[in-house]
mmCIF file of C-alpha atoms in Angstrom:
data_model
loop_
_atom_site.group_PDB
_atom_site.id
_atom_site.type_symbol
_atom_site.label_atom_id
_atom_site.label_comp_id
_atom_site.label_asym_id
_atom_site.label_seq_id
_atom_site.Cartn_x
_atom_site.Cartn_y
_atom_site.Cartn_z
ATOM 1 C CA UNK P 634 -158.916 184.448 30.260
ATOM 2 C CA UNK P 635 -158.084 185.945 33.305
ATOM 3 C CA UNK P 636 -160.470 186.742 37.058
ATOM 4 C CA UNK P 637 -162.361 189.216 39.231
ATOM 5 C CA UNK P 638 -160.811 192.264 39.601
ATOM 6 C CA UNK P 639 -157.530 192.087 37.669
ATOM 7 C CA UNK P 640 -156.609 195.089 35.869
ATOM 8 C CA UNK P 641 -154.941 195.585 32.524
ATOM 9 C CA UNK P 642 -151.750 195.096 33.317
ATOM 10 C CA UNK P 643 -152.142 192.125 35.716
ATOM 11 C CA UNK P 644 -154.371 190.162 32.704
ATOM 12 C CA UNK P 645 -151.306 191.148 31.028
ATOM 13 C CA UNK P 646 -148.746 189.757 33.561
ATOM 14 C CA UNK P 647 -151.273 187.024 34.340
ATOM 15 C CA UNK P 648 -151.685 185.804 30.110
ATOM 16 C CA UNK P 649 -147.554 185.872 30.564
ATOM 17 C CA UNK P 650 -148.048 183.030 33.185
ATOM 18 C CA UNK P 651 -149.877 181.646 31.332
ATOM 19 C CA UNK P 652 -147.650 181.188 27.866
ATOM 20 C CA UNK P 653 -144.662 180.050 29.744
ATOM 21 C CA UNK P 654 -146.212 177.186 32.040
ATOM 22 C CA UNK P 655 -148.464 176.545 28.627
ATOM 23 C CA UNK P 656 -145.051 176.159 27.117
ATOM 24 C CA UNK P 657 -143.362 174.090 29.934
ATOM 25 C CA UNK P 658 -145.623 172.049 29.873
ATOM 26 C CA UNK P 659 -145.541 170.917 26.609
ATOM 27 C CA UNK P 660 -147.950 173.291 23.959
ATOM 28 C CA UNK P 661 -146.813 175.523 21.930
ATOM 29 C CA UNK P 662 -148.864 176.522 19.723
ATOM 30 C CA UNK P 663 -150.598 179.994 19.615
ATOM 31 C CA UNK P 664 -152.165 181.543 21.878
ATOM 32 C CA UNK P 665 -154.907 184.929 22.598
ATOM 33 C CA UNK P 666 -155.433 186.427 26.018
ATOM 34 C CA UNK P 667 -159.008 187.789 26.278
ATOM 35 C CA UNK P 668 -158.865 190.366 28.706
ATOM 36 C CA UNK P 669 -162.723 192.264 30.270
ATOM 37 C CA UNK P 670 -163.570 194.529 32.356
ATOM 38 C CA UNK P 671 -163.189 192.684 36.061
ATOM 39 C CA UNK P 672 -161.455 195.210 37.937
ATOM 40 C CA UNK P 673 -164.083 197.105 39.560
ATOM 41 C CA UNK P 674 -163.003 196.922 42.709
ATOM 42 C CA UNK P 675 -162.352 194.105 45.612
ATOM 43 C CA UNK P 676 -165.449 194.888 47.129
ATOM 44 C CA UNK P 677 -167.940 194.630 43.700
ATOM 45 C CA UNK P 678 -168.628 191.433 42.903
ATOM 46 C CA UNK P 679 -171.488 191.962 41.618
ATOM 47 C CA UNK P 680 -170.611 194.187 39.463
ATOM 48 C CA UNK P 681 -167.936 192.302 37.879
ATOM 49 C CA UNK P 682 -169.968 188.759 37.661
ATOM 50 C CA UNK P 683 -172.553 191.037 35.663
ATOM 51 C CA UNK P 684 -169.771 192.088 33.613
ATOM 52 C CA UNK P 685 -168.467 188.522 32.841
ATOM 53 C CA UNK P 686 -171.589 187.890 31.820
ATOM 54 C CA UNK P 687 -172.263 190.958 29.012
ATOM 55 C CA UNK P 688 -168.243 189.462 28.123
ATOM 56 C CA UNK P 689 -169.999 186.062 27.291
ATOM 57 C CA UNK P 690 -171.500 187.028 23.957
ATOM 58 C CA UNK P 691 -168.586 188.715 22.739
ATOM 59 C CA UNK P 692 -166.252 186.462 23.583
ATOM 60 C CA UNK P 693 -168.879 183.840 22.085
ATOM 61 C CA UNK P 694 -168.732 186.194 18.241
ATOM 62 C CA UNK P 695 -165.023 186.203 18.637
ATOM 63 C CA UNK P 696 -164.825 182.939 19.056
ATOM 64 C CA UNK P 697 -167.951 182.721 15.183
ATOM 65 C CA UNK P 698 -166.171 184.580 14.051
ATOM 66 C CA UNK P 699 -161.978 183.752 13.998
ATOM 67 C CA UNK P 700 -163.603 180.076 13.132
ATOM 68 C CA UNK P 701 -164.949 181.621 9.717
ATOM 69 C CA UNK P 702 -161.472 183.069 9.546
ATOM 70 C CA UNK P 703 -160.262 179.368 10.434
ATOM 71 C CA UNK P 704 -162.563 177.172 9.861
ATOM 72 C CA UNK P 705 -159.258 174.074 10.653
ATOM 73 C CA UNK P 706 -158.426 175.608 13.898
ATOM 74 C CA UNK P 707 -159.178 173.778 17.405
ATOM 75 C CA UNK P 708 -160.350 176.348 19.321
ATOM 76 C CA UNK P 709 -159.565 175.652 23.220
ATOM 77 C CA UNK P 710 -160.644 177.949 26.567
ATOM 78 C CA UNK P 711 -159.060 178.450 29.255
ATOM 79 C CA UNK P 712 -160.521 180.354 32.633
ATOM 80 C CA UNK P 713 -159.574 181.014 36.369
ATOM 81 C CA UNK P 714 -162.411 182.021 38.601
ATOM 82 C CA UNK P 715 -164.493 184.474 37.199
ATOM 83 C CA UNK P 716 -163.757 184.085 33.889
ATOM 84 C CA UNK P 717 -164.779 181.288 34.055
ATOM 85 C CA UNK P 718 -168.594 181.888 34.035
ATOM 86 C CA UNK P 719 -167.643 184.103 31.201
ATOM 87 C CA UNK P 720 -166.354 181.126 29.629
ATOM 88 C CA UNK P 721 -169.677 179.568 30.313
ATOM 89 C CA UNK P 722 -171.748 182.183 29.684
ATOM 90 C CA UNK P 723 -170.268 182.334 25.709
ATOM 91 C CA UNK P 724 -170.902 178.510 25.533
ATOM 92 C CA UNK P 725 -174.472 179.628 26.656
ATOM 93 C CA UNK P 726 -174.804 181.864 24.003
ATOM 94 C CA UNK P 727 -173.105 179.721 20.773
ATOM 95 C CA UNK P 728 -176.136 177.767 22.509
ATOM 96 C CA UNK P 729 -178.816 179.644 22.587
ATOM 97 C CA UNK P 730 -178.635 183.020 21.309
ATOM 98 C CA UNK P 731 -180.374 183.464 17.649
ATOM 99 C CA UNK P 732 -177.169 185.085 16.676
ATOM 100 C CA UNK P 733 -175.432 182.519 16.186
ATOM 101 C CA UNK P 734 -177.432 180.326 14.447
ATOM 102 C CA UNK P 735 -174.804 179.991 11.463
ATOM 103 C CA UNK P 736 -172.139 178.819 14.252
ATOM 104 C CA UNK P 737 -174.191 176.326 15.508
ATOM 105 C CA UNK P 738 -175.624 175.550 11.755
ATOM 106 C CA UNK P 739 -172.384 174.470 10.940
ATOM 107 C CA UNK P 740 -172.118 172.192 13.284
ATOM 108 C CA UNK P 741 -168.904 173.276 15.229
ATOM 109 C CA UNK P 742 -167.940 173.259 18.280
ATOM 110 C CA UNK P 743 -165.288 174.380 20.740
ATOM 111 C CA UNK P 744 -162.176 171.860 20.879
ATOM 112 C CA UNK P 745 -162.155 171.691 24.697
ATOM 113 C CA UNK P 746 -162.886 173.693 28.012
ATOM 114 C CA UNK P 747 -160.820 174.264 31.031
ATOM 115 C CA UNK P 748 -162.268 175.707 34.214
ATOM 116 C CA UNK P 749 -159.709 176.803 37.137
ATOM 117 C CA UNK P 750 -160.824 177.091 40.375
ATOM 118 C CA UNK P 751 -164.437 178.217 39.282
ATOM 119 C CA UNK P 752 -166.256 181.075 40.963
ATOM 120 C CA UNK P 753 -169.031 179.646 39.754
ATOM 121 C CA UNK P 754 -172.029 178.042 42.019
ATOM 122 C CA UNK P 755 -171.335 174.299 41.232
ATOM 123 C CA UNK P 756 -174.994 173.214 40.489
ATOM 124 C CA UNK P 757 -174.210 175.464 37.327
ATOM 125 C CA UNK P 758 -172.580 173.640 35.060
ATOM 126 C CA UNK P 759 -175.960 170.012 35.358
ATOM 127 C CA UNK P 760 -177.602 170.172 32.724
ATOM 128 C CA UNK P 761 -180.758 170.539 34.853
ATOM 129 C CA UNK P 762 -178.955 173.898 35.600
ATOM 130 C CA UNK P 763 -177.761 177.429 33.731
ATOM 131 C CA UNK P 764 -175.101 176.546 31.660
ATOM 132 C CA UNK P 765 -175.104 172.398 31.599
ATOM 133 C CA UNK P 766 -176.947 171.993 28.537
ATOM 134 C CA UNK P 767 -174.443 174.408 26.738
ATOM 135 C CA UNK P 768 -171.609 172.723 27.778
ATOM 136 C CA UNK P 769 -172.618 169.675 26.088
ATOM 137 C CA UNK P 770 -173.783 170.798 22.564
ATOM 138 C CA UNK P 771 -171.002 173.459 22.306
ATOM 139 C CA UNK P 772 -167.975 172.056 23.556
ATOM 140 C CA UNK P 773 -165.515 168.724 22.754
ATOM 141 C CA UNK P 774 -164.688 168.426 26.438
ATOM 142 C CA UNK P 775 -165.136 170.367 29.937
ATOM 143 C CA UNK P 776 -162.937 169.336 33.033
ATOM 144 C CA UNK P 777 -162.994 171.083 35.922
ATOM 145 C CA UNK P 778 -159.730 171.181 37.660
ATOM 146 C CA UNK P 779 -161.350 172.081 41.375
ATOM 147 C CA UNK P 780 -159.481 172.463 44.982
ATOM 148 C CA UNK P 781 -161.054 171.776 48.174
ATOM 149 C CA UNK P 782 -158.554 173.908 50.066
ATOM 150 C CA UNK P 783 -158.683 177.137 47.716
ATOM 151 C CA UNK P 784 -159.877 179.549 50.504
ATOM 152 C CA UNK P 785 -160.589 182.407 48.017
ATOM 153 C CA UNK P 786 -163.574 179.948 47.229
ATOM 154 C CA UNK P 787 -164.482 179.104 50.608
ATOM 155 C CA UNK P 788 -163.910 182.239 52.715
ATOM 156 C CA UNK P 789 -165.077 184.560 50.508
ATOM 157 C CA UNK P 790 -167.004 183.143 47.405
ATOM 158 C CA UNK P 791 -169.826 181.606 49.864
ATOM 159 C CA UNK P 792 -170.597 184.621 51.727
ATOM 160 C CA UNK P 793 -170.875 186.831 48.745
ATOM 161 C CA UNK P 794 -173.171 184.179 47.064
ATOM 162 C CA UNK P 795 -174.375 181.892 49.738
ATOM 163 C CA UNK P 796 -173.396 178.869 47.366
ATOM 164 C CA UNK P 797 -170.496 176.440 46.851
ATOM 165 C CA UNK P 798 -168.172 177.486 44.452
ATOM 166 C CA UNK P 799 -167.418 174.753 41.205
ATOM 167 C CA UNK P 800 -163.728 175.303 41.700
ATOM 168 C CA UNK P 801 -163.341 174.312 45.121
ATOM 169 C CA UNK P 802 -166.186 171.810 45.686
ATOM 170 C CA UNK P 803 -166.801 170.434 41.800
ATOM 171 C CA UNK P 804 -169.805 169.796 40.853
ATOM 172 C CA UNK P 805 -173.457 168.952 42.974
ATOM 173 C CA UNK P 806 -174.821 166.173 41.737
ATOM 174 C CA UNK P 807 -172.172 163.898 39.276
ATOM 175 C CA UNK P 808 -175.726 162.228 37.966
ATOM 176 C CA UNK P 809 -176.802 165.296 36.111
ATOM 177 C CA UNK P 810 -173.316 166.149 34.429
ATOM 178 C CA UNK P 811 -173.016 166.990 31.119
ATOM 179 C CA UNK P 812 -171.471 163.707 28.959
ATOM 180 C CA UNK P 813 -168.136 165.559 28.151
ATOM 181 C CA UNK P 814 -167.515 167.271 31.640
ATOM 182 C CA UNK P 815 -164.882 165.560 34.245
ATOM 183 C CA UNK P 816 -163.149 167.015 36.705
ATOM 184 C CA UNK P 817 -159.512 166.694 38.428
ATOM 185 C CA UNK P 818 -159.014 167.106 42.423
ATOM 186 C CA UNK P 819 -155.834 169.529 41.876
ATOM 187 C CA UNK P 820 -154.798 171.353 45.191
ATOM 188 C CA UNK P 821 -151.719 168.965 45.563
ATOM 189 C CA UNK P 822 -150.865 171.315 42.437
ATOM 190 C CA UNK P 823 -150.855 174.515 43.875
ATOM 191 C CA UNK P 824 -148.179 175.642 45.148
ATOM 192 C CA UNK P 825 -148.044 177.389 48.905
ATOM 193 C CA UNK P 826 -145.202 179.705 47.658
ATOM 194 C CA UNK P 827 -147.379 182.532 46.474
ATOM 195 C CA UNK P 828 -144.407 185.546 44.300
ATOM 196 C CA UNK P 829 -141.617 182.372 43.612
ATOM 197 C CA UNK P 830 -139.107 183.139 46.371
ATOM 198 C CA UNK P 831 -138.848 179.857 47.185
ATOM 199 C CA UNK P 832 -140.640 180.603 51.023
ATOM 200 C CA UNK P 833 -144.269 178.770 51.830
ATOM 201 C CA UNK P 834 -146.590 181.916 52.018
ATOM 202 C CA UNK P 835 -149.898 180.079 52.383
ATOM 203 C CA UNK P 836 -150.014 177.492 54.930
ATOM 204 C CA UNK P 837 -151.362 174.203 52.601
ATOM 205 C CA UNK P 838 -151.298 173.243 49.288
ATOM 206 C CA UNK P 839 -154.266 174.259 47.410
ATOM 207 C CA UNK P 840 -154.409 177.616 49.404
ATOM 208 C CA UNK P 841 -153.391 180.008 46.896
ATOM 209 C CA UNK P 842 -156.207 181.023 44.479
ATOM 210 C CA UNK P 843 -153.792 182.372 42.142
ATOM 211 C CA UNK P 844 -151.579 179.347 41.668
ATOM 212 C CA UNK P 845 -153.690 177.305 38.893
ATOM 213 C CA UNK P 846 -151.893 178.916 35.925
ATOM 214 C CA UNK P 847 -148.116 178.749 37.865
ATOM 215 C CA UNK P 848 -145.885 181.319 39.982
ATOM 216 C CA UNK P 849 -143.535 182.851 38.895
ATOM 217 C CA UNK P 850 -140.438 185.070 40.535
ATOM 218 C CA UNK P 851 -140.140 188.673 40.282
ATOM 219 C CA UNK P 852 -137.925 188.059 37.353
ATOM 220 C CA UNK P 853 -139.924 186.555 35.630
ATOM 221 C CA UNK P 854 -138.682 183.019 36.100
ATOM 222 C CA UNK P 855 -141.499 179.966 36.259
ATOM 223 C CA UNK P 856 -141.321 178.370 39.919
ATOM 224 C CA UNK P 857 -144.332 176.036 39.332
ATOM 225 C CA UNK P 858 -146.159 175.341 36.559
ATOM 226 C CA UNK P 859 -149.631 174.600 39.044
ATOM 227 C CA UNK P 860 -151.967 172.901 37.424
ATOM 228 C CA UNK P 861 -151.066 173.737 33.638
ATOM 229 C CA UNK P 862 -149.805 170.402 32.727
ATOM 230 C CA UNK P 863 -152.624 168.375 33.141
ATOM 231 C CA UNK P 864 -154.586 171.269 31.503
ATOM 232 C CA UNK P 865 -152.227 170.383 28.133
ATOM 233 C CA UNK P 866 -152.440 166.486 28.988
ATOM 234 C CA UNK P 867 -156.010 167.218 29.113
ATOM 235 C CA UNK P 868 -155.906 168.912 25.550
ATOM 236 C CA UNK P 869 -155.983 165.271 24.139
ATOM 237 C CA UNK P 870 -158.986 163.721 25.791
ATOM 238 C CA UNK P 871 -160.802 161.768 23.246
ATOM 239 C CA UNK P 872 -164.363 163.425 22.672
#
């Protein structure tokens, strides 16, 4: 699930990159990209945030319906930036909305959840806040890939939201983390080369907010897998 202010073309390009870096990291199963109306303009973060909440219920309905048709399929959710809120909203809907009582009655869960550079307040994942109980009850495991050098989250998210981002500072109170939650500091995984030309475009590892899923050059060749190798490794975390 892509993040803030992605056009349809950009979301498809990101999906192509994720497909390549997942495969390069050892995953050769099917993948579905979830696009949503996040392209509200660079100054319209609140509008895009509202859209992520609305689309969370749509993703939850897709997950439920897919599981009905393919009950043996293990569903894993990977999100970047504001797309992480959309994923968390989908878990919240599965956890508490009346229309998903059949999902809960059948005892289904999302297998794993992977949040990369999450543009979500860092206390919202706690069990005493917005999403913690939903994560605990609707996912087998949830991993947060965070990075305190992420300049987009530090320079833009904090002034906009007045709070620390989960993707920059990790969970605020670890004692209140969902029991199936873990985290990885991935700043050393994020390339300073943002366009794959071999030249550093950022001064510090981790500065590239778009680099979690990797980097490809203008010809589509992958030059960095970002933290996707760790995502694939975390597919196998014991539940």
